[in-house]
Amino acid sequence: NLMNVAMQNICVRSIYYLLSEWTSLAVTLVTTIRKFLSLLLSIILFNNTFTTQHWASTVLVFSGSALFSGLIRLPKEDQMEAWWRGGRGYEERVAKDKGVAKLPC
């Protein structure tokens, strides 16, 4: 089928263009979004099912991409430790235990 070959040629050329102009992370995100849209189109046009596992996988993939790109930033290690050890006031307790006085601001 000639139309299929033409469309594949356009897709391949577009991917090569993206790779030459953008970062690999951006290209990966674009292709992931394209595949997700293809999946949604398949669900809508052919009445395929989209299960909870599909949604969970979608969330994991896009969350991983966002974390890797820096779009979502995780808290720093000392902030996480403060949260795990009792939240607010942890820094003051540690400073008090070390004998360091903290001035009120």
Coordinates of C-alpha atoms in Angstrom, one line a residue:
N1 CA 0.0 0.0 0.0
L2 CA 1.6 3.2 -1.2
M3 CA -0.1 5.5 1.3
N4 CA 1.3 3.5 4.2
V5 CA 4.8 3.7 2.8
A6 CA 4.5 7.4 2.3
M7 CA 3.2 8.0 5.9
Q8 CA 6.0 5.8 7.3
N9 CA 8.5 7.9 5.4
I10 CA 7.1 11.1 6.8
C11 CA 7.2 9.7 10.4
V12 CA 10.8 8.5 10.0
R13 CA 11.9 11.9 8.6
S14 CA 10.1 13.7 11.4
I15 CA 11.9 11.6 14.1
Y16 CA 15.3 12.2 12.5
Y17 CA 14.6 15.9 12.4
L18 CA 13.6 15.9 16.1
L19 CA 16.7 14.0 17.0
S20 CA 18.9 16.5 15.2
E21 CA 17.2 19.5 16.7
W22 CA 16.0 18.6 20.1
T23 CA 17.3 16.7 23.2
S24 CA 16.8 12.9 23.4
L25 CA 14.4 13.5 26.4
A26 CA 12.2 15.7 24.3
V27 CA 12.1 13.2 21.4
T28 CA 11.2 10.4 23.8
L29 CA 8.4 12.5 25.3
V30 CA 7.1 13.4 21.8
T31 CA 7.1 9.8 20.7
T32 CA 5.5 8.6 24.0
I33 CA 2.7 11.2 23.6
R34 CA 2.2 10.1 20.0
K35 CA 1.9 6.4 21.0
F36 CA -0.5 7.4 23.8
L37 CA -2.7 9.3 21.3
S38 CA -2.6 6.4 18.9
L39 CA -3.8 4.2 21.8
L40 CA -6.6 6.5 22.6
L41 CA -7.6 6.7 19.0
S42 CA -7.7 2.9 18.8
I43 CA -9.9 2.8 21.9
I44 CA -12.3 5.4 20.5
L45 CA -12.5 4.1 16.9
F46 CA -12.5 0.4 17.6
N47 CA -14.2 0.2 21.0
N48 CA -11.2 -1.3 22.7
T49 CA -11.1 -1.3 26.5
F50 CA -8.9 0.9 28.6
T51 CA -8.4 -0.8 31.9
T52 CA -7.1 0.4 35.2
Q53 CA -3.8 -1.1 34.4
H54 CA -3.6 1.0 31.3
W55 CA -4.2 4.2 33.4
A56 CA -1.7 3.1 36.0
S57 CA 0.9 2.5 33.3
T58 CA 0.2 5.8 31.7
V59 CA 0.6 7.7 35.0
L60 CA 3.9 5.9 35.6
V61 CA 5.3 6.6 32.2
F62 CA 4.4 10.3 32.2
S63 CA 5.5 10.7 35.9
G64 CA 8.9 9.2 35.1
S65 CA 9.3 11.5 32.1
A66 CA 8.4 14.5 34.2
L67 CA 10.8 13.5 37.0
F68 CA 13.6 12.8 34.6
S69 CA 13.1 16.1 32.8
G70 CA 13.0 18.1 36.0
L71 CA 9.4 19.2 35.5
I72 CA 8.7 17.6 38.9
R73 CA 11.3 18.1 41.6
L74 CA 11.6 15.8 44.5
P75 CA 12.3 17.3 47.9
K76 CA 15.9 17.4 49.1
E77 CA 17.2 14.7 51.3
D78 CA 17.3 16.8 54.5
Q79 CA 13.7 17.9 53.9
M80 CA 12.6 14.3 53.5
E81 CA 14.4 13.4 56.7
A82 CA 12.7 16.2 58.5
W83 CA 9.3 15.0 57.2
W84 CA 10.0 11.4 58.2
R85 CA 11.3 12.3 61.7
G86 CA 8.3 14.4 62.7
G87 CA 7.8 17.3 60.4
R88 CA 8.0 20.8 61.6
G89 CA 10.4 21.6 64.4
Y90 CA 12.8 18.7 63.6
E91 CA 15.7 21.1 62.7
E92 CA 15.3 22.9 66.0
R93 CA 15.4 19.7 67.9
V94 CA 18.6 18.6 66.1
A95 CA 20.2 22.0 66.7
K96 CA 19.2 21.8 70.4
D97 CA 20.7 18.3 70.7
K98 CA 24.0 19.5 69.2
G99 CA 24.1 22.4 71.6
V100 CA 23.7 25.0 68.8
A101 CA 21.3 27.9 69.6
K102 CA 19.1 29.0 66.8
L103 CA 18.0 32.6 66.8
P104 CA 14.3 33.2 66.3
C105 CA 13.6 35.0 63.0

